[in-house]
Amino acid sequence: MDDTKLPTEEELKTRLTPEQYRVLREKGTEAPGTGKYLHEESDGTYTCVVCRNPLFASTAKFDSGTGWPSFDDALPGAVVENKDDALGMSRVEITCGKCGSHLGHVFNDGPTKTGKRYCLNSVCLDLDSK
């Protein structure tokens, strides 16, 4: 994909799986415990599946016990935080800083020194291994 041009919604509907489209573009959530990166331990950089934007270093990943891949820090400028009051909850949604796709949520209850827990949907990610 050309890095300067983001795909259209129609292109994404044909390129992404129905589950990826539902989560990334319609702000869905994958079922806990089902994501392919939940127990991944390889070194590399997690990127946005839509636009290849680098999001998280594998060194920031930790087991939160929540059923979703969790990270304690995003790469600089990689994600945007948005207030999310949907479903009767007050949360902070994170979207890709390049294409605006929904990735998950960030919470201030992480066990590491950052105090953050970026809770991600695996279907939103690719892992570029070192």
PDB file of C-alpha atoms in Angstrom:
ATOM      1  CA  MET A   1       0.000   0.000   0.000  1.00  0.00           C
ATOM      2  CA  ASP A   2       1.211   3.513  -0.793  1.00  0.00           C
ATOM      3  CA  ASP A   3       2.105   5.148   2.551  1.00  0.00           C
ATOM      4  CA  THR A   4       0.748   8.531   1.437  1.00  0.00           C
ATOM      5  CA  LYS A   5      -2.725   7.299   0.497  1.00  0.00           C
ATOM      6  CA  LEU A   6      -4.990   5.540   2.949  1.00  0.00           C
ATOM      7  CA  PRO A   7      -7.443   2.928   1.673  1.00  0.00           C
ATOM      8  CA  THR A   8     -11.084   3.877   1.148  1.00  0.00           C
ATOM      9  CA  GLU A   9     -13.850   2.225   3.174  1.00  0.00           C
ATOM     10  CA  GLU A  10     -14.803   0.185   0.114  1.00  0.00           C
ATOM     11  CA  GLU A  11     -11.207  -1.038  -0.252  1.00  0.00           C
ATOM     12  CA  LEU A  12     -11.127  -1.936   3.438  1.00  0.00           C
ATOM     13  CA  LYS A  13     -14.380  -3.899   3.171  1.00  0.00           C
ATOM     14  CA  THR A  14     -12.751  -6.137   0.581  1.00  0.00           C
ATOM     15  CA  ARG A  15      -9.260  -6.308   2.129  1.00  0.00           C
ATOM     16  CA  LEU A  16     -10.144  -6.900   5.787  1.00  0.00           C
ATOM     17  CA  THR A  17     -11.945  -9.905   7.204  1.00  0.00           C
ATOM     18  CA  PRO A  18     -15.489  -9.203   8.434  1.00  0.00           C
ATOM     19  CA  GLU A  19     -14.208  -9.423  12.040  1.00  0.00           C
ATOM     20  CA  GLN A  20     -11.356  -7.000  11.351  1.00  0.00           C
ATOM     21  CA  TYR A  21     -13.725  -4.539   9.685  1.00  0.00           C
ATOM     22  CA  ARG A  22     -16.202  -4.784  12.571  1.00  0.00           C
ATOM     23  CA  VAL A  23     -13.522  -4.067  15.171  1.00  0.00           C
ATOM     24  CA  LEU A  24     -11.347  -1.556  13.308  1.00  0.00           C
ATOM     25  CA  ARG A  25     -13.987   0.481  11.516  1.00  0.00           C
ATOM     26  CA  GLU A  26     -17.150  -0.083  13.580  1.00  0.00           C
ATOM     27  CA  LYS A  27     -15.459   0.082  17.012  1.00  0.00           C
ATOM     28  CA  GLY A  28     -16.149  -3.527  17.919  1.00  0.00           C
ATOM     29  CA  THR A  29     -14.267  -5.793  20.328  1.00  0.00           C
ATOM     30  CA  GLU A  30     -12.983  -9.299  19.711  1.00  0.00           C
ATOM     31  CA  ALA A  31     -13.933 -11.973  22.217  1.00  0.00           C
ATOM     32  CA  PRO A  32     -11.524 -12.198  25.170  1.00  0.00           C
ATOM     33  CA  GLY A  33      -8.974 -14.988  25.030  1.00  0.00           C
ATOM     34  CA  THR A  34      -9.296 -15.448  21.266  1.00  0.00           C
ATOM     35  CA  GLY A  35      -6.706 -13.068  19.805  1.00  0.00           C
ATOM     36  CA  LYS A  36      -3.684 -14.448  17.962  1.00  0.00           C
ATOM     37  CA  TYR A  37      -1.300 -12.064  19.769  1.00  0.00           C
ATOM     38  CA  LEU A  38      -2.563 -12.679  23.295  1.00  0.00           C
ATOM     39  CA  HIS A  39       0.310 -15.034  24.173  1.00  0.00           C
ATOM     40  CA  GLU A  40       2.796 -13.872  21.511  1.00  0.00           C
ATOM     41  CA  GLU A  41       6.330 -13.411  22.843  1.00  0.00           C
ATOM     42  CA  SER A  42       8.302 -12.665  19.655  1.00  0.00           C
ATOM     43  CA  ASP A  43      10.417  -9.529  19.400  1.00  0.00           C
ATOM     44  CA  GLY A  44       9.356  -6.837  16.976  1.00  0.00           C
ATOM     45  CA  THR A  45       6.981  -3.960  16.432  1.00  0.00           C
ATOM     46  CA  TYR A  46       3.199  -4.214  16.443  1.00  0.00           C
ATOM     47  CA  THR A  47       1.691  -2.243  13.562  1.00  0.00           C
ATOM     48  CA  CYS A  48      -1.795  -1.197  12.450  1.00  0.00           C
ATOM     49  CA  VAL A  49      -3.216  -3.818  10.081  1.00  0.00           C
ATOM     50  CA  VAL A  50      -4.893  -1.062   8.012  1.00  0.00           C
ATOM     51  CA  CYS A  51      -2.009   1.357   7.380  1.00  0.00           C
ATOM     52  CA  ARG A  52       1.161  -0.328   8.768  1.00  0.00           C
ATOM     53  CA  ASN A  53       1.698   2.506  11.284  1.00  0.00           C
ATOM     54  CA  PRO A  54       4.101   1.321  14.034  1.00  0.00           C
ATOM     55  CA  LEU A  55       2.130   1.286  17.306  1.00  0.00           C
ATOM     56  CA  PHE A  56       3.835  -0.694  20.090  1.00  0.00           C
ATOM     57  CA  ALA A  57       7.228  -2.253  20.718  1.00  0.00           C
ATOM     58  CA  SER A  58       7.099  -5.892  21.786  1.00  0.00           C
ATOM     59  CA  THR A  59       9.104  -4.887  24.874  1.00  0.00           C
ATOM     60  CA  ALA A  60       6.041  -2.911  26.080  1.00  0.00           C
ATOM     61  CA  LYS A  61       3.794  -6.017  26.004  1.00  0.00           C
ATOM     62  CA  PHE A  62       2.780  -7.727  29.241  1.00  0.00           C
ATOM     63  CA  ASP A  63       0.262 -10.322  30.410  1.00  0.00           C
ATOM     64  CA  SER A  64      -2.583  -8.374  32.014  1.00  0.00           C
ATOM     65  CA  GLY A  65      -4.746 -11.440  32.590  1.00  0.00           C
ATOM     66  CA  THR A  66      -7.646  -9.682  30.839  1.00  0.00           C
ATOM     67  CA  GLY A  67      -7.846 -11.840  27.715  1.00  0.00           C
ATOM     68  CA  TRP A  68      -6.479  -9.191  25.333  1.00  0.00           C
ATOM     69  CA  PRO A  69      -2.911  -8.271  24.393  1.00  0.00           C
ATOM     70  CA  SER A  70      -1.784  -5.457  26.681  1.00  0.00           C
ATOM     71  CA  PHE A  71       1.003  -2.904  26.467  1.00  0.00           C
ATOM     72  CA  ASP A  72       2.260  -0.354  28.966  1.00  0.00           C
ATOM     73  CA  ASP A  73       3.389   2.285  26.463  1.00  0.00           C
ATOM     74  CA  ALA A  74       2.687   3.256  22.864  1.00  0.00           C
ATOM     75  CA  LEU A  75       5.316   4.475  20.434  1.00  0.00           C
ATOM     76  CA  PRO A  76       5.463   8.306  20.311  1.00  0.00           C
ATOM     77  CA  GLY A  77       2.571   9.730  18.258  1.00  0.00           C
ATOM     78  CA  ALA A  78       1.330   6.248  17.335  1.00  0.00           C
ATOM     79  CA  VAL A  79      -2.130   6.414  18.908  1.00  0.00           C
ATOM     80  CA  VAL A  80      -4.779   9.011  19.643  1.00  0.00           C
ATOM     81  CA  GLU A  81      -6.850   8.910  22.830  1.00  0.00           C
ATOM     82  CA  ASN A  82     -10.578   9.679  22.606  1.00  0.00           C
ATOM     83  CA  LYS A  83     -13.241   9.840  25.307  1.00  0.00           C
ATOM     84  CA  ASP A  84     -15.606   6.879  24.980  1.00  0.00           C
ATOM     85  CA  ASP A  85     -18.864   6.895  26.960  1.00  0.00           C
ATOM     86  CA  ALA A  86     -20.510   4.114  24.921  1.00  0.00           C
ATOM     87  CA  LEU A  87     -22.175   1.138  26.590  1.00  0.00           C
ATOM     88  CA  GLY A  88     -22.757   3.097  29.786  1.00  0.00           C
ATOM     89  CA  MET A  89     -19.035   3.140  30.650  1.00  0.00           C
ATOM     90  CA  SER A  90     -16.529   5.984  30.779  1.00  0.00           C
ATOM     91  CA  ARG A  91     -13.367   4.805  29.007  1.00  0.00           C
ATOM     92  CA  VAL A  92     -10.598   6.113  26.791  1.00  0.00           C
ATOM     93  CA  GLU A  93     -10.585   4.662  23.277  1.00  0.00           C
ATOM     94  CA  ILE A  94      -7.335   4.452  21.350  1.00  0.00           C
ATOM     95  CA  THR A  95      -7.234   4.851  17.599  1.00  0.00           C
ATOM     96  CA  CYS A  96      -4.383   4.644  15.125  1.00  0.00           C
ATOM     97  CA  GLY A  97      -2.639   7.997  14.864  1.00  0.00           C
ATOM     98  CA  LYS A  98      -2.352   7.617  11.082  1.00  0.00           C
ATOM     99  CA  CYS A  99      -5.623   6.125   9.810  1.00  0.00           C
ATOM    100  CA  GLY A 100      -7.977   6.598  12.780  1.00  0.00           C
ATOM    101  CA  SER A 101      -8.919   2.926  13.063  1.00  0.00           C
ATOM    102  CA  HIS A 102     -10.211   1.686  16.429  1.00  0.00           C
ATOM    103  CA  LEU A 103      -7.589  -0.385  18.262  1.00  0.00           C
ATOM    104  CA  GLY A 104      -8.907  -0.805  21.800  1.00  0.00           C
ATOM    105  CA  HIS A 105      -8.833   1.169  25.055  1.00  0.00           C
ATOM    106  CA  VAL A 106      -6.292   2.481  27.544  1.00  0.00           C
ATOM    107  CA  PHE A 107      -6.721   2.227  31.299  1.00  0.00           C
ATOM    108  CA  ASN A 108      -4.780   3.734  34.202  1.00  0.00           C
ATOM    109  CA  ASP A 109      -4.465   0.447  36.086  1.00  0.00           C
ATOM    110  CA  GLY A 110      -1.326  -1.066  34.593  1.00  0.00           C
ATOM    111  CA  PRO A 111       1.120  -2.860  36.892  1.00  0.00           C
ATOM    112  CA  THR A 112       4.288  -1.371  35.353  1.00  0.00           C
ATOM    113  CA  LYS A 113       6.000   1.961  35.985  1.00  0.00           C
ATOM    114  CA  THR A 114       3.869   3.746  33.359  1.00  0.00           C
ATOM    115  CA  GLY A 115       0.635   2.796  35.155  1.00  0.00           C
ATOM    116  CA  LYS A 116      -0.980   2.329  31.721  1.00  0.00           C
ATOM    117  CA  ARG A 117      -2.678  -0.712  30.245  1.00  0.00           C
ATOM    118  CA  TYR A 118      -3.291  -0.379  26.530  1.00  0.00           C
ATOM    119  CA  CYS A 119      -5.777  -3.169  25.880  1.00  0.00           C
ATOM    120  CA  LEU A 120      -5.719  -4.113  22.174  1.00  0.00           C
ATOM    121  CA  ASN A 121      -7.698  -6.276  19.797  1.00  0.00           C
ATOM    122  CA  SER A 122      -5.366  -8.733  18.020  1.00  0.00           C
ATOM    123  CA  VAL A 123      -7.310  -8.388  14.756  1.00  0.00           C
ATOM    124  CA  CYS A 124      -6.116  -4.766  14.586  1.00  0.00           C
ATOM    125  CA  LEU A 125      -2.446  -5.723  14.681  1.00  0.00           C
ATOM    126  CA  ASP A 126       0.369  -7.188  12.656  1.00  0.00           C
ATOM    127  CA  LEU A 127       3.716  -8.078  14.192  1.00  0.00           C
ATOM    128  CA  ASP A 128       6.799  -7.092  12.257  1.00  0.00           C
ATOM    129  CA  SER A 129       9.382  -9.441  13.764  1.00  0.00           C
ATOM    130  CA  LYS A 130      13.002  -8.465  14.153  1.00  0.00           C
TER     131      LYS A 130
END
